[in-house]
GROMACS .gro file of C-alpha atoms in nm:
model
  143
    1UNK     CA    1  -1.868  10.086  19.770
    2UNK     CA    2  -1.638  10.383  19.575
    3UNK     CA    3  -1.257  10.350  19.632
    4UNK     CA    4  -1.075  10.611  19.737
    5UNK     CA    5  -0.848  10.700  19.522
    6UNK     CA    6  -0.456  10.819  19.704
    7UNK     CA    7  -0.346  11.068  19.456
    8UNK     CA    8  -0.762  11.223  19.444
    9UNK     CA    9  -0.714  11.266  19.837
   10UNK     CA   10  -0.418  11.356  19.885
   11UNK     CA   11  -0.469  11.665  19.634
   12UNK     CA   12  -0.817  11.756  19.825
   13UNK     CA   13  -0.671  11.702  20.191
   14UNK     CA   14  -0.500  12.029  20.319
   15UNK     CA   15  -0.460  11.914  20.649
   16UNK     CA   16  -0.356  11.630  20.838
   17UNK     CA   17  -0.730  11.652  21.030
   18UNK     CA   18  -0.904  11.618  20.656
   19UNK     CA   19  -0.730  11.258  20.588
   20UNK     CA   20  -0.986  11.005  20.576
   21UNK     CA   21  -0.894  10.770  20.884
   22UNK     CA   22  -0.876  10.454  20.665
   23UNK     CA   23  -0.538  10.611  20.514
   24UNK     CA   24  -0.392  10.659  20.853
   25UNK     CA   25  -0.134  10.429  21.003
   26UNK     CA   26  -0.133  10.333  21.350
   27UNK     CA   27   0.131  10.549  21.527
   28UNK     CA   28   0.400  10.287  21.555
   29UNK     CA   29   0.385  10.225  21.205
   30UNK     CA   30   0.436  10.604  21.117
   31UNK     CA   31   0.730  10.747  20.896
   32UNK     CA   32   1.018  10.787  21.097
   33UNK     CA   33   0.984  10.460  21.321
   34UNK     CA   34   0.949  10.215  21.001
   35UNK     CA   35   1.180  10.382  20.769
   36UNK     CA   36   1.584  10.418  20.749
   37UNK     CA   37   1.687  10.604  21.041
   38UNK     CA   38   1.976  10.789  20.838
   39UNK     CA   39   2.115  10.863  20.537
   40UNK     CA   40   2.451  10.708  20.620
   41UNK     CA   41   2.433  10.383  20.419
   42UNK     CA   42   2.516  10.312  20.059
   43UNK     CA   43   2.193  10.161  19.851
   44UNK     CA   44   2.329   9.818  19.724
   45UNK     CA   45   2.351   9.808  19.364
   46UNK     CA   46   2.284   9.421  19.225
   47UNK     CA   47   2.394   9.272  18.878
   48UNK     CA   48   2.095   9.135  18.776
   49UNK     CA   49   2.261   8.958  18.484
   50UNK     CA   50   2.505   8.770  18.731
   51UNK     CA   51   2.489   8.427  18.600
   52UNK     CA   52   2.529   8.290  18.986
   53UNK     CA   53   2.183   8.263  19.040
   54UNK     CA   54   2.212   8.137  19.420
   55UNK     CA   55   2.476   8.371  19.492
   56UNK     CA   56   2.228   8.628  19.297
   57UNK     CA   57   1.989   8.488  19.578
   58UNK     CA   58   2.136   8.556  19.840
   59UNK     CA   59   2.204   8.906  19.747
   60UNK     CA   60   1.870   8.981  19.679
   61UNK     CA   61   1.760   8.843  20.007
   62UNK     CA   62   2.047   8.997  20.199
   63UNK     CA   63   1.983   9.396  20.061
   64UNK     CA   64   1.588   9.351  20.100
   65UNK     CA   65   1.596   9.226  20.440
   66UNK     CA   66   1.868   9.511  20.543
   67UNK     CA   67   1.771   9.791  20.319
   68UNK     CA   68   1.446   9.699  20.175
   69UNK     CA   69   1.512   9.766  19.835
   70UNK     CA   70   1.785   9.802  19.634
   71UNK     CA   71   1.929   9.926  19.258
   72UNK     CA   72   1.927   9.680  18.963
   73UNK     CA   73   2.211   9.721  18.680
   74UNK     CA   74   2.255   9.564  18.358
   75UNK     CA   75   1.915   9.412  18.370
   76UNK     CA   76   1.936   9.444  17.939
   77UNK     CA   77   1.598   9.712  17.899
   78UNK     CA   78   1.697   9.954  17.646
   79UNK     CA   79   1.655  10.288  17.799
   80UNK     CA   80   1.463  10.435  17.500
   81UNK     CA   81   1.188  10.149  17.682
   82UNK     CA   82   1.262  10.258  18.003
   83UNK     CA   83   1.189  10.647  17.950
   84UNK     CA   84   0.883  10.593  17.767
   85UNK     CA   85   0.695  10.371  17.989
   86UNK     CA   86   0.749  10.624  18.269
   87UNK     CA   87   0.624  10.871  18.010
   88UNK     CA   88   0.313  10.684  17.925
   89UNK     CA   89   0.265  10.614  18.302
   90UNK     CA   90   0.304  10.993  18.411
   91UNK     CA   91   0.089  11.052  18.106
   92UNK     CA   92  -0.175  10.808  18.287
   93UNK     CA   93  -0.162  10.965  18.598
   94UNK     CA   94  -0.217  11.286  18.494
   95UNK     CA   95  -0.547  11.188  18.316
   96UNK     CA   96  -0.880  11.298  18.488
   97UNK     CA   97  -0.983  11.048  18.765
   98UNK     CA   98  -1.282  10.945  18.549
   99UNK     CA   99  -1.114  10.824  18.287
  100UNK     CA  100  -0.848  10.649  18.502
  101UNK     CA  101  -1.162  10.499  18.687
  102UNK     CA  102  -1.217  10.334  18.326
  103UNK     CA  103  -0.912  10.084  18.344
  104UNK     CA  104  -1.021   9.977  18.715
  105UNK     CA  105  -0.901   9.665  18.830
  106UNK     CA  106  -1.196   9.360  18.796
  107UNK     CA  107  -1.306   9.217  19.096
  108UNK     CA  108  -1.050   8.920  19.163
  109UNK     CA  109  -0.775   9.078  18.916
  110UNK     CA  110  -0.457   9.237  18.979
  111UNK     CA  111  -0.429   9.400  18.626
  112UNK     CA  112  -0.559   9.722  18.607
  113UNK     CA  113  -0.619  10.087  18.780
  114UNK     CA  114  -0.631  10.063  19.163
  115UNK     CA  115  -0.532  10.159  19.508
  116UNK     CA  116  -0.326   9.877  19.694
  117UNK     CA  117  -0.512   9.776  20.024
  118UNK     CA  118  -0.186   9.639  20.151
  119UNK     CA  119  -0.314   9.657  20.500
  120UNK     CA  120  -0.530   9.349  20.415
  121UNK     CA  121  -0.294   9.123  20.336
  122UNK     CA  122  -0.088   9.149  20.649
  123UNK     CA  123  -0.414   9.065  20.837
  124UNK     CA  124  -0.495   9.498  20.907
  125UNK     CA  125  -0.855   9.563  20.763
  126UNK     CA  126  -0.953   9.815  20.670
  127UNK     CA  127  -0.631  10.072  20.632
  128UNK     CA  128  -0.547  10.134  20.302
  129UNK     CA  129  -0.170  10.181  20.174
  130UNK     CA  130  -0.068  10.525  20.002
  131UNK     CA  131  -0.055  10.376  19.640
  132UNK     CA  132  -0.240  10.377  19.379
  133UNK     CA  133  -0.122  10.190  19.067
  134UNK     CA  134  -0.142  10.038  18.740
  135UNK     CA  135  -0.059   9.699  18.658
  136UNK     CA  136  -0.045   9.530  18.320
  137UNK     CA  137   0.139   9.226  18.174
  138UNK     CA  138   0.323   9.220  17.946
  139UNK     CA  139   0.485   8.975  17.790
  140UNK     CA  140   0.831   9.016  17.591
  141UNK     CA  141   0.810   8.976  17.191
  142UNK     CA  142   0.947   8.627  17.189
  143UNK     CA  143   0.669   8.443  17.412
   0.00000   0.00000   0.00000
């Protein structure tokens, strides 16, 4: 059975009617009830080179559980890194779905081309999450 891909429906769906119903959330789990209800709140911006790792901890746990997600600063990736891996990963994204299709994830694999079922792991068959991704390792120069 094909995948749907997210980004090949959502540029062929014009309307809400033409979503395919796997890709629709239950009502309470809509945008709006499951989000942040306002924009008054500061996004907590974490150290990640604190040498404190408990206290780093704790941090973590505290701005994902309240926020649910958070900046990282002074994590030590060269920028020059940074801006071309989003290049190369707008660059894949852009490709035509059939040669995206190529890098597919392998049955059993998380590395590769797919669209996240997230649904499935928290026990929901069968309604797919509004990603689709591309995951590789890799491993820095010194391992």
């Amino acid at each position: 059975m094909e995948t749907a891909r997210v980004q090949s429906v959502a540029s062929t769906c014009t309307s809400k009617e033409e979503i395919p119903s796997d890709f629709i959330r239950p009502e309470n789990e809509q945008p709006g009830i499951t989000t942040v209800g306002s924009t008054d709140f500061e996004i907590p911006v974490i150290e990640i080179n604190d040498s404190d790792e408990e206290r780093l901890a704790k941090v973590i746990a505290k701005a994902s559980s309240e926020i649910g997600f958070f900046q990282v600063i002074n994590h030590g990736i060269p920028r020059d890194v940074i801006d071309n891996l989003k290049r190369v990963g707008k660059e894949f994204f852009e490709l035509p779905q059939q040669e995206k299709e190529e890098y597919s994830k392998l049955p059993g694999s998380i590395e590769g081309y797919g669209t996240a079922l997230q649904k499935e792991a928290e026990g929901k068959e069968n309604i797919k999450g509004w990603v689709d991704h591309l995951f590789h390792r890799v491993w820095p120069p010194d391992r």
